Amino acid sequence: MSRASIIFLLAVVVCSFVATYNAINMALGHMRATIGAHQDADWEANREGTFHGASETLGKKLQGTWKTSRKEGQGSGAVDAVIPRPKDKVQKGEKRLFHVAVTTNESPYNRWQCRIHYYWYKQMKDREGSEMGGFTRILHSGKPDHMMDEIPTFVVDPLPEGMDKGYVVLNRPWAFQQWLEQAEIEEEYILMAEPDHVFVRPMPNLAADFMPAAYPFFYIEPKKYETLLRRYYPKDKGPITNIDPIGNSPVIIKKTDLQQIAPTWKNVSIAFKNDEEVDKAFGWVLEMYAYAVASALHGVSHILRQDFMVQPPFSTELDGAYIIHYTYGCDYNMKGELTYGKIGEWRFDKRSFSGGAIPRNMPMPPKGVPETVVRLVEMVNEATANIPGWEEGQQR
Ligand SMILES: *[C@@H]1O[C@H](CO)[C@@H](O)[C@H](O)[C@H]1NC(C)=O
């Protein structure tokens, strides 16, 4: 068992003792490497490219840290306030449904990921324990595409030409803002998801009635960038630790909260992009910081759920996580050893299929490869085998 798993399990045990919805902030280490010039228009590939060639010690630099309480004495080291699940509703068996919303552009690369994402949403939605409600693909290209019949889709406008300065994700807050203003959304909660998320388990609503839930990213470090962030989150707003180490996804949040945050998030991301120093410092994770700052500006903090998702190959065990995020390339030799940073004899990397759909029946990894990676390939294969008309390299 990896150290990550042991620390995580310990945390789970401790937390179950105090019967909390815990807020574990497990920082995996400081892996932020220099961000190179971008190679293509895919922001995600670039965001993730941040980690390519980064130190191989990532998995080794594990450290578990408790998120310190904000509300009850700063820096006391206390565990976040106990966040009980609203008992009355659970007892009544009333579900707190959340709407799954995934923002995307019209590229074939995002499209094949969306199809797999939606397939697994459908598989998990009606299973025991799920509080998953409706689904929307928010397409921010301004026009319908060929997937409209296959996936429930809401078309919104992109930002005005040139405003994103080539950083496609800047469209995301604007896309959410338009969708929230124009669409009729039945559910009270929203899950902001991404195309490369695969639901491994039926997902309950991880948010509390009064607090959204987010996944803590080890590479979002507000404290480290305090000087820059203070330009947008002035001292009178409170300590810099009010800015959560998160991005907008995955997050489960009340619709009414997101309606408040989205316009600020849009403004903050554009302001960040136009601030040369901030742009340079944050690079491809700029927009994640923008959400973190915008939500803090609205006084909204998040329950940090490490079990929200796993990110192979760094997360080796599923540990009860709900989502597999296949953001990193998985490279292994035939002995099942991670060859991170070097192309493996066996590899699974979504970026190998940036021009069109991934083929069906991808080869399974060699023996010894962690369960997160094995499960991911199984799930991708199952989806592509069952989605009608799946074609390798498909553009539409
Ligand atoms: C966002 O910026 C625009 C243009 O500067 C401004 O009109 C608007 O009030 C701002 N909205 C928020 C929520 O900050």
JSON list of N, CA and C in Angstrom, two decimals, residues 62 112 295 351 390:
[
{"chain": "A", "resi": 62, "resn": "LEU", "atom": "N", "xyz": [4.80, 12.95, -0.32]},
{"chain": "A", "resi": 62, "resn": "LEU", "atom": "CA", "xyz": [3.46, 13.03, 0.24]},
{"chain": "A", "resi": 62, "resn": "LEU", "atom": "C", "xyz": [3.48, 13.65, 1.61]},
{"chain": "A", "resi": 112, "resn": "TRP", "atom": "N", "xyz": [-14.78, 13.36, -27.84]},
{"chain": "A", "resi": 112, "resn": "TRP", "atom": "CA", "xyz": [-14.74, 11.92, -27.49]},
{"chain": "A", "resi": 112, "resn": "TRP", "atom": "C", "xyz": [-14.68, 11.74, -25.98]},
{"chain": "A", "resi": 295, "resn": "SER", "atom": "N", "xyz": [-14.64, 32.81, -5.36]},
{"chain": "A", "resi": 295, "resn": "SER", "atom": "CA", "xyz": [-15.50, 32.24, -4.33]},
{"chain": "A", "resi": 295, "resn": "SER", "atom": "C", "xyz": [-15.15, 32.83, -2.96]},
{"chain": "A", "resi": 351, "resn": "ARG", "atom": "N", "xyz": [-3.74, 12.62, -24.54]},
{"chain": "A", "resi": 351, "resn": "ARG", "atom": "CA", "xyz": [-3.16, 13.54, -25.53]},
{"chain": "A", "resi": 351, "resn": "ARG", "atom": "C", "xyz": [-2.65, 12.84, -26.78]},
{"chain": "A", "resi": 390, "resn": "TRP", "atom": "N", "xyz": [-19.04, 4.23, -32.52]},
{"chain": "A", "resi": 390, "resn": "TRP", "atom": "CA", "xyz": [-17.72, 4.75, -32.13]},
{"chain": "A", "resi": 390, "resn": "TRP", "atom": "C", "xyz": [-16.69, 4.40, -33.20]}
]
